[in-house]
PDB file of C-alpha atoms and ligand atoms in Angstrom:
ATOM      1  CA  MET A   1     132.826 -62.014  47.393  1.00  0.00           C
ATOM      2  CA  GLU A   2     131.636 -63.482  50.606  1.00  0.00           C
ATOM      3  CA  SER A   3     128.637 -61.164  51.019  1.00  0.00           C
ATOM      4  CA  HIS A   4     126.183 -63.647  49.671  1.00  0.00           C
ATOM      5  CA  ALA A   5     127.525 -66.855  51.208  1.00  0.00           C
ATOM      6  CA  PRO A   6     125.568 -67.929  54.318  1.00  0.00           C
ATOM      7  CA  ILE A   7     127.577 -67.249  57.466  1.00  0.00           C
ATOM      8  CA  VAL A   8     128.069 -70.330  59.752  1.00  0.00           C
ATOM      9  CA  GLY A   9     129.540 -69.598  63.109  1.00  0.00           C
ATOM     10  CA  ARG A  10     130.235 -72.005  65.970  1.00  0.00           C
ATOM     11  CA  LEU A  11     130.645 -72.342  69.720  1.00  0.00           C
ATOM     12  CA  ALA A  12     133.181 -74.947  70.744  1.00  0.00           C
ATOM     13  CA  PRO A  13     133.381 -75.372  74.464  1.00  0.00           C
ATOM     14  CA  SER A  14     135.943 -77.719  76.088  1.00  0.00           C
ATOM     15  CA  PRO A  15     134.388 -79.459  78.981  1.00  0.00           C
ATOM     16  CA  THR A  16     137.687 -79.258  80.967  1.00  0.00           C
ATOM     17  CA  GLY A  17     135.975 -77.298  83.728  1.00  0.00           C
ATOM     18  CA  ALA A  18     133.251 -74.820  84.329  1.00  0.00           C
ATOM     19  CA  GLN A  19     132.462 -71.996  81.923  1.00  0.00           C
ATOM     20  CA  HIS A  20     133.298 -68.627  83.358  1.00  0.00           C
ATOM     21  CA  VAL A  21     132.778 -64.971  82.371  1.00  0.00           C
ATOM     22  CA  GLY A  22     135.738 -64.958  79.967  1.00  0.00           C
ATOM     23  CA  ASN A  23     134.212 -67.939  78.052  1.00  0.00           C
ATOM     24  CA  ALA A  24     130.829 -66.181  78.025  1.00  0.00           C
ATOM     25  CA  ARG A  25     132.282 -63.139  76.335  1.00  0.00           C
ATOM     26  CA  THR A  26     133.875 -65.076  73.537  1.00  0.00           C
ATOM     27  CA  TYR A  27     130.707 -67.132  73.034  1.00  0.00           C
ATOM     28  CA  LEU A  28     128.629 -63.879  72.953  1.00  0.00           C
ATOM     29  CA  ILE A  29     130.910 -62.249  70.353  1.00  0.00           C
ATOM     30  CA  ALA A  30     130.899 -65.492  68.232  1.00  0.00           C
ATOM     31  CA  TRP A  31     127.193 -65.756  68.426  1.00  0.00           C
ATOM     32  CA  LEU A  32     126.326 -62.283  67.767  1.00  0.00           C
ATOM     33  CA  SER A  33     128.652 -62.026  64.933  1.00  0.00           C
ATOM     34  CA  ALA A  34     126.793 -64.828  63.076  1.00  0.00           C
ATOM     35  CA  ARG A  35     123.305 -64.157  64.293  1.00  0.00           C
ATOM     36  CA  SER A  36     123.470 -60.307  63.564  1.00  0.00           C
ATOM     37  CA  ARG A  37     123.850 -61.104  59.949  1.00  0.00           C
ATOM     38  CA  GLY A  38     121.285 -63.912  59.862  1.00  0.00           C
ATOM     39  CA  GLY A  39     123.823 -66.635  60.037  1.00  0.00           C
ATOM     40  CA  SER A  40     123.628 -70.070  61.721  1.00  0.00           C
ATOM     41  CA  VAL A  41     125.633 -71.319  64.572  1.00  0.00           C
ATOM     42  CA  GLY A  42     126.901 -74.783  65.249  1.00  0.00           C
ATOM     43  CA  LEU A  43     127.776 -76.219  68.616  1.00  0.00           C
ATOM     44  CA  ARG A  44     130.663 -78.652  69.209  1.00  0.00           C
ATOM     45  CA  ILE A  45     131.853 -80.280  72.413  1.00  0.00           C
ATOM     46  CA  GLU A  46     135.589 -80.469  72.320  1.00  0.00           C
ATOM     47  CA  ASP A  47     136.052 -83.493  74.619  1.00  0.00           C
ATOM     48  CA  ILE A  48     138.979 -85.282  73.102  1.00  0.00           C
ATOM     49  CA  ASP A  49     141.623 -84.096  75.524  1.00  0.00           C
ATOM     50  CA  SER A  50     140.715 -86.994  77.827  1.00  0.00           C
ATOM     51  CA  PRO A  51     142.894 -86.464  80.934  1.00  0.00           C
ATOM     52  CA  ARG A  52     141.544 -82.844  81.311  1.00  0.00           C
ATOM     53  CA  ILE A  53     137.925 -83.612  80.607  1.00  0.00           C
ATOM     54  CA  LYS A  54     135.585 -83.133  83.762  1.00  0.00           C
ATOM     55  CA  PRO A  55     132.567 -85.306  84.227  1.00  0.00           C
ATOM     56  CA  GLY A  56     129.380 -83.216  83.899  1.00  0.00           C
ATOM     57  CA  ALA A  57     131.310 -80.317  82.396  1.00  0.00           C
ATOM     58  CA  ALA A  58     129.748 -80.733  78.834  1.00  0.00           C
ATOM     59  CA  ALA A  59     126.226 -80.660  80.224  1.00  0.00           C
ATOM     60  CA  GLY A  60     127.230 -77.706  82.396  1.00  0.00           C
ATOM     61  CA  ALA A  61     128.499 -75.798  79.360  1.00  0.00           C
ATOM     62  CA  ILE A  62     125.259 -76.482  77.434  1.00  0.00           C
ATOM     63  CA  ASP A  63     123.298 -75.430  80.484  1.00  0.00           C
ATOM     64  CA  ASP A  64     125.274 -72.190  80.645  1.00  0.00           C
ATOM     65  CA  LEU A  65     124.707 -71.380  77.022  1.00  0.00           C
ATOM     66  CA  HIS A  66     120.989 -72.020  77.372  1.00  0.00           C
ATOM     67  CA  TRP A  67     120.936 -69.630  80.437  1.00  0.00           C
ATOM     68  CA  LEU A  68     122.740 -66.940  78.429  1.00  0.00           C
ATOM     69  CA  GLY A  69     120.179 -67.477  75.585  1.00  0.00           C
ATOM     70  CA  LEU A  70     122.791 -68.441  73.140  1.00  0.00           C
ATOM     71  CA  ASP A  71     121.192 -71.044  70.818  1.00  0.00           C
ATOM     72  CA  TRP A  72     122.504 -73.186  67.921  1.00  0.00           C
ATOM     73  CA  ASP A  73     121.338 -74.991  64.903  1.00  0.00           C
ATOM     74  CA  GLY A  74     121.135 -78.657  64.451  1.00  0.00           C
ATOM     75  CA  VAL A  75     122.662 -81.402  66.731  1.00  0.00           C
ATOM     76  CA  PRO A  76     125.843 -80.658  68.663  1.00  0.00           C
ATOM     77  CA  LEU A  77     129.011 -82.513  67.299  1.00  0.00           C
ATOM     78  CA  VAL A  78     130.836 -84.465  70.095  1.00  0.00           C
ATOM     79  CA  GLN A  79     134.405 -85.084  69.216  1.00  0.00           C
ATOM     80  CA  THR A  80     134.677 -88.321  71.109  1.00  0.00           C
ATOM     81  CA  GLU A  81     132.119 -89.707  68.653  1.00  0.00           C
ATOM     82  CA  ARG A  82     134.074 -88.664  65.515  1.00  0.00           C
ATOM     83  CA  LEU A  83     137.396 -90.464  65.900  1.00  0.00           C
ATOM     84  CA  SER A  84     137.079 -92.219  62.492  1.00  0.00           C
ATOM     85  CA  PHE A  85     136.856 -88.838  60.663  1.00  0.00           C
ATOM     86  CA  TYR A  86     140.029 -87.712  62.431  1.00  0.00           C
ATOM     87  CA  GLU A  87     141.654 -91.095  61.615  1.00  0.00           C
ATOM     88  CA  ALA A  88     140.736 -90.572  57.868  1.00  0.00           C
ATOM     89  CA  ALA A  89     142.479 -87.135  57.786  1.00  0.00           C
ATOM     90  CA  LEU A  90     145.491 -88.642  59.415  1.00  0.00           C
ATOM     91  CA  VAL A  91     145.622 -91.415  56.941  1.00  0.00           C
ATOM     92  CA  GLN A  92     145.595 -88.738  54.148  1.00  0.00           C
ATOM     93  CA  LEU A  93     148.575 -86.953  55.691  1.00  0.00           C
ATOM     94  CA  GLN A  94     150.429 -90.209  56.157  1.00  0.00           C
ATOM     95  CA  ALA A  95     149.896 -91.237  52.555  1.00  0.00           C
ATOM     96  CA  ARG A  96     151.709 -88.006  51.442  1.00  0.00           C
ATOM     97  CA  ASP A  97     154.417 -88.324  54.147  1.00  0.00           C
ATOM     98  CA  LEU A  98     153.362 -85.033  55.469  1.00  0.00           C
ATOM     99  CA  VAL A  99     153.451 -86.462  58.981  1.00  0.00           C
ATOM    100  CA  TYR A 100     155.961 -88.753  60.590  1.00  0.00           C
ATOM    101  CA  PRO A 101     156.104 -90.791  63.860  1.00  0.00           C
ATOM    102  CA  CYS A 102     157.910 -88.840  66.636  1.00  0.00           C
ATOM    103  CA  THR A 103     159.090 -90.743  69.646  1.00  0.00           C
ATOM    104  CA  CYS A 104     160.400 -87.746  71.650  1.00  0.00           C
ATOM    105  CA  THR A 105     159.098 -87.144  75.140  1.00  0.00           C
ATOM    106  CA  ARG A 106     158.239 -83.584  76.123  1.00  0.00           C
ATOM    107  CA  THR A 107     161.522 -83.541  78.130  1.00  0.00           C
ATOM    108  CA  ASP A 108     163.585 -84.611  75.034  1.00  0.00           C
ATOM    109  CA  VAL A 109     162.032 -81.656  73.104  1.00  0.00           C
ATOM    110  CA  GLU A 110     162.605 -79.191  76.012  1.00  0.00           C
ATOM    111  CA  ARG A 111     166.174 -80.315  76.386  1.00  0.00           C
ATOM    112  CA  ALA A 112     167.033 -80.071  72.695  1.00  0.00           C
ATOM    113  CA  ALA A 113     165.561 -76.572  72.356  1.00  0.00           C
ATOM    114  CA  SER A 114     168.367 -74.117  71.759  1.00  0.00           C
ATOM    115  CA  ALA A 115     166.686 -70.990  72.628  1.00  0.00           C
ATOM    116  CA  PRO A 116     164.457 -69.952  75.626  1.00  0.00           C
ATOM    117  CA  HIS A 117     160.727 -69.932  74.566  1.00  0.00           C
ATOM    118  CA  PRO A 118     157.670 -68.115  75.705  1.00  0.00           C
ATOM    119  CA  GLU A 119     156.186 -70.285  78.362  1.00  0.00           C
ATOM    120  CA  HIS A 120     152.763 -70.490  76.640  1.00  0.00           C
ATOM    121  CA  GLU A 121     153.923 -71.608  73.202  1.00  0.00           C
ATOM    122  CA  GLY A 122     156.498 -74.270  74.208  1.00  0.00           C
ATOM    123  CA  PRO A 123     159.884 -74.905  72.537  1.00  0.00           C
ATOM    124  CA  ILE A 124     160.445 -75.163  68.807  1.00  0.00           C
ATOM    125  CA  TYR A 125     160.561 -78.905  67.964  1.00  0.00           C
ATOM    126  CA  PRO A 126     164.168 -79.619  66.946  1.00  0.00           C
ATOM    127  CA  GLY A 127     163.390 -82.130  64.029  1.00  0.00           C
ATOM    128  CA  THR A 128     164.848 -85.106  65.854  1.00  0.00           C
ATOM    129  CA  CYS A 129     162.393 -87.585  64.206  1.00  0.00           C
ATOM    130  CA  ALA A 130     161.962 -85.670  60.923  1.00  0.00           C
ATOM    131  CA  HIS A 131     164.074 -88.135  59.000  1.00  0.00           C
ATOM    132  CA  ARG A 132     161.462 -90.817  59.487  1.00  0.00           C
ATOM    133  CA  ARG A 133     158.836 -91.672  56.860  1.00  0.00           C
ATOM    134  CA  ALA A 134     155.297 -92.499  57.683  1.00  0.00           C
ATOM    135  CA  VAL A 135     155.824 -96.187  56.958  1.00  0.00           C
ATOM    136  CA  ASP A 136     158.512 -96.267  59.653  1.00  0.00           C
ATOM    137  CA  ALA A 137     155.811 -96.372  62.197  1.00  0.00           C
ATOM    138  CA  ARG A 138     155.437-100.100  61.338  1.00  0.00           C
ATOM    139  CA  ASP A 139     158.651-100.873  63.216  1.00  0.00           C
ATOM    140  CA  LEU A 140     157.729 -98.817  66.330  1.00  0.00           C
ATOM    141  CA  PRO A 141     155.841-100.240  69.236  1.00  0.00           C
ATOM    142  CA  PRO A 142     152.266 -99.104  69.243  1.00  0.00           C
ATOM    143  CA  GLY A 143     151.605 -96.219  71.668  1.00  0.00           C
ATOM    144  CA  SER A 144     155.281 -95.245  71.616  1.00  0.00           C
ATOM    145  CA  PHE A 145     154.979 -92.295  69.173  1.00  0.00           C
ATOM    146  CA  ALA A 146     152.967 -89.259  68.249  1.00  0.00           C
ATOM    147  CA  TRP A 147     152.471 -88.063  64.592  1.00  0.00           C
ATOM    148  CA  ARG A 148     153.973 -84.729  63.766  1.00  0.00           C
ATOM    149  CA  MET A 149     153.106 -82.524  60.784  1.00  0.00           C
ATOM    150  CA  ARG A 150     156.170 -81.239  58.749  1.00  0.00           C
ATOM    151  CA  VAL A 151     155.986 -77.514  58.451  1.00  0.00           C
ATOM    152  CA  GLY A 152     159.202 -76.330  56.869  1.00  0.00           C
ATOM    153  CA  SER A 153     159.873 -72.781  57.263  1.00  0.00           C
ATOM    154  CA  GLU A 154     156.886 -71.384  55.550  1.00  0.00           C
ATOM    155  CA  THR A 155     155.277 -68.084  56.609  1.00  0.00           C
ATOM    156  CA  ILE A 156     151.560 -68.187  56.585  1.00  0.00           C
ATOM    157  CA  VAL A 157     149.700 -64.966  55.814  1.00  0.00           C
ATOM    158  CA  PHE A 158     146.255 -64.433  56.653  1.00  0.00           C
ATOM    159  CA  GLU A 159     143.644 -61.679  57.340  1.00  0.00           C
ATOM    160  CA  ASP A 160     142.213 -61.831  60.752  1.00  0.00           C
ATOM    161  CA  GLY A 161     138.818 -60.322  61.249  1.00  0.00           C
ATOM    162  CA  PHE A 162     139.973 -58.474  64.403  1.00  0.00           C
ATOM    163  CA  HIS A 163     143.684 -58.010  64.017  1.00  0.00           C
ATOM    164  CA  GLY A 164     143.840 -57.344  60.284  1.00  0.00           C
ATOM    165  CA  PRO A 165     146.576 -58.849  58.087  1.00  0.00           C
ATOM    166  CA  LEU A 166     148.930 -61.252  59.997  1.00  0.00           C
ATOM    167  CA  ALA A 167     152.061 -63.138  58.882  1.00  0.00           C
ATOM    168  CA  MET A 168     153.360 -65.943  61.149  1.00  0.00           C
ATOM    169  CA  ASN A 169     156.191 -68.268  60.493  1.00  0.00           C
ATOM    170  CA  LEU A 170     155.445 -71.954  61.186  1.00  0.00           C
ATOM    171  CA  HIS A 171     158.952 -72.699  62.255  1.00  0.00           C
ATOM    172  CA  GLU A 172     159.169 -69.779  64.607  1.00  0.00           C
ATOM    173  CA  ILE A 173     156.003 -70.571  66.329  1.00  0.00           C
ATOM    174  CA  GLY A 174     157.048 -74.150  67.173  1.00  0.00           C
ATOM    175  CA  GLY A 175     158.041 -76.060  64.059  1.00  0.00           C
ATOM    176  CA  ASP A 176     156.661 -79.521  63.265  1.00  0.00           C
ATOM    177  CA  PHE A 177     153.495 -79.953  65.471  1.00  0.00           C
ATOM    178  CA  VAL A 178     151.683 -82.878  66.828  1.00  0.00           C
ATOM    179  CA  VAL A 179     148.530 -83.944  65.075  1.00  0.00           C
ATOM    180  CA  TRP A 180     148.017 -87.257  66.707  1.00  0.00           C
ATOM    181  CA  LYS A 181     149.054 -87.973  70.298  1.00  0.00           C
ATOM    182  CA  SER A 182     150.871 -91.093  71.394  1.00  0.00           C
ATOM    183  CA  ALA A 183     147.906 -91.937  73.494  1.00  0.00           C
ATOM    184  CA  GLY A 184     146.097 -92.734  70.257  1.00  0.00           C
ATOM    185  CA  THR A 185     143.831 -89.608  70.090  1.00  0.00           C
ATOM    186  CA  PRO A 186     143.797 -86.760  67.721  1.00  0.00           C
ATOM    187  CA  ALA A 187     145.408 -83.477  68.760  1.00  0.00           C
ATOM    188  CA  TYR A 188     143.316 -80.374  68.900  1.00  0.00           C
ATOM    189  CA  GLN A 189     144.762 -78.818  65.713  1.00  0.00           C
ATOM    190  CA  LEU A 190     143.688 -81.761  63.602  1.00  0.00           C
ATOM    191  CA  ALA A 191     140.326 -82.311  65.176  1.00  0.00           C
ATOM    192  CA  VAL A 192     139.217 -78.667  64.964  1.00  0.00           C
ATOM    193  CA  VAL A 193     140.095 -78.477  61.284  1.00  0.00           C
ATOM    194  CA  VAL A 194     138.268 -81.661  60.452  1.00  0.00           C
ATOM    195  CA  ASP A 195     135.233 -80.527  62.505  1.00  0.00           C
ATOM    196  CA  ASP A 196     135.057 -76.976  61.330  1.00  0.00           C
ATOM    197  CA  ALA A 197     135.197 -78.205  57.798  1.00  0.00           C
ATOM    198  CA  ALA A 198     132.434 -80.776  58.502  1.00  0.00           C
ATOM    199  CA  GLN A 199     130.188 -78.260  60.115  1.00  0.00           C
ATOM    200  CA  GLN A 200     130.935 -75.971  57.094  1.00  0.00           C
ATOM    201  CA  VAL A 201     131.993 -73.218  59.458  1.00  0.00           C
ATOM    202  CA  SER A 202     132.682 -70.060  57.605  1.00  0.00           C
ATOM    203  CA  GLU A 203     133.732 -67.900  60.563  1.00  0.00           C
ATOM    204  CA  VAL A 204     135.693 -68.859  63.635  1.00  0.00           C
ATOM    205  CA  VAL A 205     135.498 -66.452  66.527  1.00  0.00           C
ATOM    206  CA  ARG A 206     137.680 -67.337  69.354  1.00  0.00           C
ATOM    207  CA  GLY A 207     140.177 -66.074  72.099  1.00  0.00           C
ATOM    208  CA  ASP A 208     143.413 -64.628  70.857  1.00  0.00           C
ATOM    209  CA  ASP A 209     145.341 -67.101  72.942  1.00  0.00           C
ATOM    210  CA  LEU A 210     144.635 -69.383  69.936  1.00  0.00           C
ATOM    211  CA  LEU A 211     146.281 -67.081  67.369  1.00  0.00           C
ATOM    212  CA  PRO A 212     149.433 -69.290  67.103  1.00  0.00           C
ATOM    213  CA  SER A 213     147.166 -72.305  66.206  1.00  0.00           C
ATOM    214  CA  THR A 214     145.687 -70.552  63.252  1.00  0.00           C
ATOM    215  CA  PRO A 215     148.721 -70.872  60.799  1.00  0.00           C
ATOM    216  CA  ARG A 216     148.934 -74.593  61.794  1.00  0.00           C
ATOM    217  CA  GLN A 217     145.221 -75.049  61.091  1.00  0.00           C
ATOM    218  CA  LEU A 218     145.548 -73.167  57.771  1.00  0.00           C
ATOM    219  CA  LEU A 219     148.267 -75.535  56.762  1.00  0.00           C
ATOM    220  CA  LEU A 220     146.071 -78.497  57.567  1.00  0.00           C
ATOM    221  CA  TYR A 221     143.248 -77.028  55.642  1.00  0.00           C
ATOM    222  CA  ARG A 222     145.369 -76.690  52.605  1.00  0.00           C
ATOM    223  CA  GLU A 223     146.945 -80.154  52.766  1.00  0.00           C
ATOM    224  CA  LEU A 224     143.611 -81.776  53.402  1.00  0.00           C
ATOM    225  CA  GLY A 225     142.038 -79.876  50.595  1.00  0.00           C
ATOM    226  CA  LEU A 226     139.521 -78.187  52.837  1.00  0.00           C
ATOM    227  CA  MET A 227     138.083 -74.679  52.606  1.00  0.00           C
ATOM    228  CA  PRO A 228     139.397 -72.578  55.577  1.00  0.00           C
ATOM    229  CA  PRO A 229     136.894 -70.262  57.492  1.00  0.00           C
ATOM    230  CA  ARG A 230     137.546 -66.534  58.221  1.00  0.00           C
ATOM    231  CA  PHE A 231     139.310 -66.244  61.660  1.00  0.00           C
ATOM    232  CA  VAL A 232     138.445 -63.569  64.174  1.00  0.00           C
ATOM    233  CA  HIS A 233     140.581 -63.689  67.389  1.00  0.00           C
ATOM    234  CA  VAL A 234     139.312 -61.552  70.266  1.00  0.00           C
ATOM    235  CA  PRO A 235     141.140 -60.429  73.409  1.00  0.00           C
ATOM    236  CA  LEU A 236     140.742 -62.412  76.488  1.00  0.00           C
ATOM    237  CA  VAL A 237     139.326 -61.511  79.898  1.00  0.00           C
ATOM    238  CA  ILE A 238     142.058 -61.061  82.521  1.00  0.00           C
ATOM    239  CA  GLY A 239     141.997 -60.494  86.300  1.00  0.00           C
ATOM    240  CA  PRO A 240     143.309 -57.364  88.043  1.00  0.00           C
ATOM    241  CA  ASP A 241     146.856 -58.802  88.094  1.00  0.00           C
ATOM    242  CA  GLY A 242     146.840 -58.967  84.385  1.00  0.00           C
ATOM    243  CA  LYS A 243     146.818 -62.772  84.290  1.00  0.00           C
ATOM    244  CA  ARG A 244     144.156 -64.814  82.383  1.00  0.00           C
ATOM    245  CA  LEU A 245     140.993 -65.302  84.321  1.00  0.00           C
ATOM    246  CA  ALA A 246     141.403 -68.005  86.968  1.00  0.00           C
ATOM    247  CA  LYS A 247     140.086 -69.193  90.374  1.00  0.00           C
ATOM    248  CA  ARG A 248     142.247 -66.778  92.287  1.00  0.00           C
ATOM    249  CA  HIS A 249     140.293 -63.967  90.726  1.00  0.00           C
ATOM    250  CA  GLY A 250     137.115 -65.020  92.715  1.00  0.00           C
ATOM    251  CA  ASP A 251     134.299 -67.202  91.477  1.00  0.00           C
ATOM    252  CA  THR A 252     133.427 -66.122  87.938  1.00  0.00           C
ATOM    253  CA  ARG A 253     131.854 -69.399  86.916  1.00  0.00           C
ATOM    254  CA  LEU A 254     128.570 -68.754  85.217  1.00  0.00           C
ATOM    255  CA  GLN A 255     126.834 -71.265  87.478  1.00  0.00           C
ATOM    256  CA  ALA A 256     128.043 -69.248  90.505  1.00  0.00           C
ATOM    257  CA  LEU A 257     126.682 -66.049  89.109  1.00  0.00           C
ATOM    258  CA  ARG A 258     123.440 -67.782  88.333  1.00  0.00           C
ATOM    259  CA  ALA A 259     123.244 -69.305  91.970  1.00  0.00           C
ATOM    260  CA  ALA A 260     123.771 -65.738  93.325  1.00  0.00           C
ATOM    261  CA  GLY A 261     120.804 -64.534  91.413  1.00  0.00           C
ATOM    262  CA  VAL A 262     122.440 -62.652  88.645  1.00  0.00           C
ATOM    263  CA  SER A 263     120.350 -62.621  85.541  1.00  0.00           C
ATOM    264  CA  ALA A 264     121.655 -63.404  82.108  1.00  0.00           C
ATOM    265  CA  GLN A 265     120.614 -59.971  81.062  1.00  0.00           C
ATOM    266  CA  ALA A 266     122.746 -58.425  83.771  1.00  0.00           C
ATOM    267  CA  LEU A 267     125.851 -60.431  82.582  1.00  0.00           C
ATOM    268  CA  LEU A 268     124.981 -59.637  79.044  1.00  0.00           C
ATOM    269  CA  GLY A 269     125.090 -55.885  79.902  1.00  0.00           C
ATOM    270  CA  LEU A 270     128.390 -56.268  81.584  1.00  0.00           C
ATOM    271  CA  LEU A 271     129.863 -58.057  78.548  1.00  0.00           C
ATOM    272  CA  ALA A 272     128.280 -55.595  76.154  1.00  0.00           C
ATOM    273  CA  TRP A 273     129.762 -52.637  78.045  1.00  0.00           C
ATOM    274  CA  SER A 274     133.172 -54.434  77.903  1.00  0.00           C
ATOM    275  CA  CYS A 275     132.850 -54.581  74.192  1.00  0.00           C
ATOM    276  CA  GLY A 276     131.942 -50.994  73.761  1.00  0.00           C
ATOM    277  CA  TRP A 277     128.295 -51.628  72.857  1.00  0.00           C
ATOM    278  CA  LEU A 278     126.959 -50.026  75.926  1.00  0.00           C
ATOM    279  CA  ASP A 279     128.026 -46.831  77.840  1.00  0.00           C
ATOM    280  CA  SER A 280     127.264 -48.235  81.174  1.00  0.00           C
ATOM    281  CA  ILE A 281     126.563 -51.621  82.785  1.00  0.00           C
ATOM    282  CA  ARG A 282     122.839 -52.246  82.695  1.00  0.00           C
ATOM    283  CA  PRO A 283     120.765 -55.301  81.826  1.00  0.00           C
ATOM    284  CA  ILE A 284     120.184 -55.915  78.222  1.00  0.00           C
ATOM    285  CA  THR A 285     118.671 -58.555  75.982  1.00  0.00           C
ATOM    286  CA  LEU A 286     120.234 -60.549  73.241  1.00  0.00           C
ATOM    287  CA  ASN A 287     117.836 -59.151  70.775  1.00  0.00           C
ATOM    288  CA  GLU A 288     118.977 -55.547  71.465  1.00  0.00           C
ATOM    289  CA  LEU A 289     122.513 -56.571  71.213  1.00  0.00           C
ATOM    290  CA  ARG A 290     122.027 -58.317  67.874  1.00  0.00           C
ATOM    291  CA  LEU A 291     120.818 -55.038  66.385  1.00  0.00           C
ATOM    292  CA  GLY A 292     123.820 -53.000  67.663  1.00  0.00           C
ATOM    293  CA  PHE A 293     126.556 -55.526  67.083  1.00  0.00           C
ATOM    294  CA  ASP A 294     129.937 -54.242  65.870  1.00  0.00           C
ATOM    295  CA  LEU A 295     133.327 -56.009  66.115  1.00  0.00           C
ATOM    296  CA  ALA A 296     135.138 -52.646  65.733  1.00  0.00           C
ATOM    297  CA  THR A 297     134.099 -51.175  69.118  1.00  0.00           C
ATOM    298  CA  ILE A 298     135.751 -54.025  70.920  1.00  0.00           C
ATOM    299  CA  PRO A 299     138.952 -52.807  72.675  1.00  0.00           C
ATOM    300  CA  ARG A 300     142.237 -54.107  71.353  1.00  0.00           C
ATOM    301  CA  GLN A 301     143.561 -54.868  74.901  1.00  0.00           C
ATOM    302  CA  PRO A 302     142.335 -57.604  77.202  1.00  0.00           C
ATOM    303  CA  PHE A 303     139.252 -56.842  79.384  1.00  0.00           C
ATOM    304  CA  THR A 304     140.195 -56.597  83.009  1.00  0.00           C
ATOM    305  CA  LEU A 305     137.464 -58.048  85.204  1.00  0.00           C
ATOM    306  CA  THR A 306     137.555 -56.530  88.703  1.00  0.00           C
ATOM    307  CA  PRO A 307     135.405 -57.142  91.797  1.00  0.00           C
ATOM    308  CA  GLU A 308     134.086 -53.523  91.204  1.00  0.00           C
ATOM    309  CA  VAL A 309     132.923 -54.338  87.777  1.00  0.00           C
ATOM    310  CA  LEU A 310     131.200 -57.463  89.016  1.00  0.00           C
ATOM    311  CA  ALA A 311     129.598 -55.537  91.748  1.00  0.00           C
ATOM    312  CA  GLU A 312     128.041 -53.158  89.221  1.00  0.00           C
ATOM    313  CA  MET A 313     125.854 -56.161  87.999  1.00  0.00           C
ATOM    314  CA  GLY A 314     125.103 -57.001  91.626  1.00  0.00           C
ATOM    315  CA  TYR A 315     127.532 -59.832  92.002  1.00  0.00           C
ATOM    316  CA  HIS A 316     129.906 -60.170  94.948  1.00  0.00           C
ATOM    317  CA  SER A 317     132.190 -63.149  94.662  1.00  0.00           C
ATOM    318  CA  PRO A 318     132.374 -65.239  97.794  1.00  0.00           C
TER     319      PRO A 318
HETATM  320  N1  LIG B 401     137.532 -75.597  72.643  1.00  0.00           N
HETATM  321  C1  LIG B 401     138.443 -74.529  72.619  1.00  0.00           C
HETATM  322  C2  LIG B 401     138.284 -73.785  73.934  1.00  0.00           C
HETATM  323  O1  LIG B 401     137.319 -73.812  74.567  1.00  0.00           O
HETATM  324  C3  LIG B 401     138.192 -73.588  71.497  1.00  0.00           C
HETATM  325  C4  LIG B 401     138.919 -74.042  70.229  1.00  0.00           C
HETATM  326  C5  LIG B 401     138.594 -73.175  69.163  1.00  0.00           C
HETATM  327  O2  LIG B 401     137.824 -72.203  69.226  1.00  0.00           O
HETATM  328  O3  LIG B 401     139.198 -73.407  68.099  1.00  0.00           O
HETATM  329  O4  LIG B 401     139.233 -73.169  74.275  1.00  0.00           O
HETATM  330 ZN1   ZN B 402     160.665 -86.808  67.773  1.00  0.00          ZN
END
């Protein structure tokens, strides 16, 4: 069915800090997945999360992608330049009362949560403001509320390109979710759907920390009448302590590797080895990788980046 449709992948860096080896691995898989089948790749700068955006980080991400040799087609989309499109989507949801104004603070939601929740996913929204209709926002002071999407208790079923068939219940993963923040900016969930649809993305390859976002995004695709892409969630890179790659694991920023004289081909070799495309760590080009690309060899478990592995490509973190 999809064999003749052109494949459109995308790279979507958040300029919240420097790109590290973990980001590079996901970008590489996303890029190869599209390019190995003659597909195109879009670039999008996800810079709407204003308090966390770092000056220069967007240019830094573009620099890092160039260094790795990962290219893209067309002009990059920049989310802060696209607010009117997100607003239009919000208006559509408001018109159908699929969203309501929520005046709860984070603390309110935490306090009302009945059960303990896994720290990364947050509590289930208790529905405090769900009685409101969209028009009720007129009686609330501007800036005092967020917009939440009503989710009911639906289970969303989808086929993940890496994990296979999945079923996730929208209530259990957090319930009604924010699509527009009280600060007046779109939330990630809404912006990413509007943008992936606008860029006609047919395949989203991203870290599996975003798996719980997918059923929410699929709901938004449906309610906005947009065509969803195929989702492929790949395992993350972790440090020797089993935690997600961070500063305490040494300096794994791409710019640090580059400054230490590591070549892009050396890093590509390490990443390819971690994905099961190479038997040992040795420099390799993108072109060679494109020919041998296979999602199926990527290990199911996260990739543990150790100082020993980094040393194999000649890098010793300061
Ligand atoms: N900008 C997000 C990140 O860098 C990726 C979002 C996505 O792939 O949907 O983590
Ligand atoms: Zn509320």
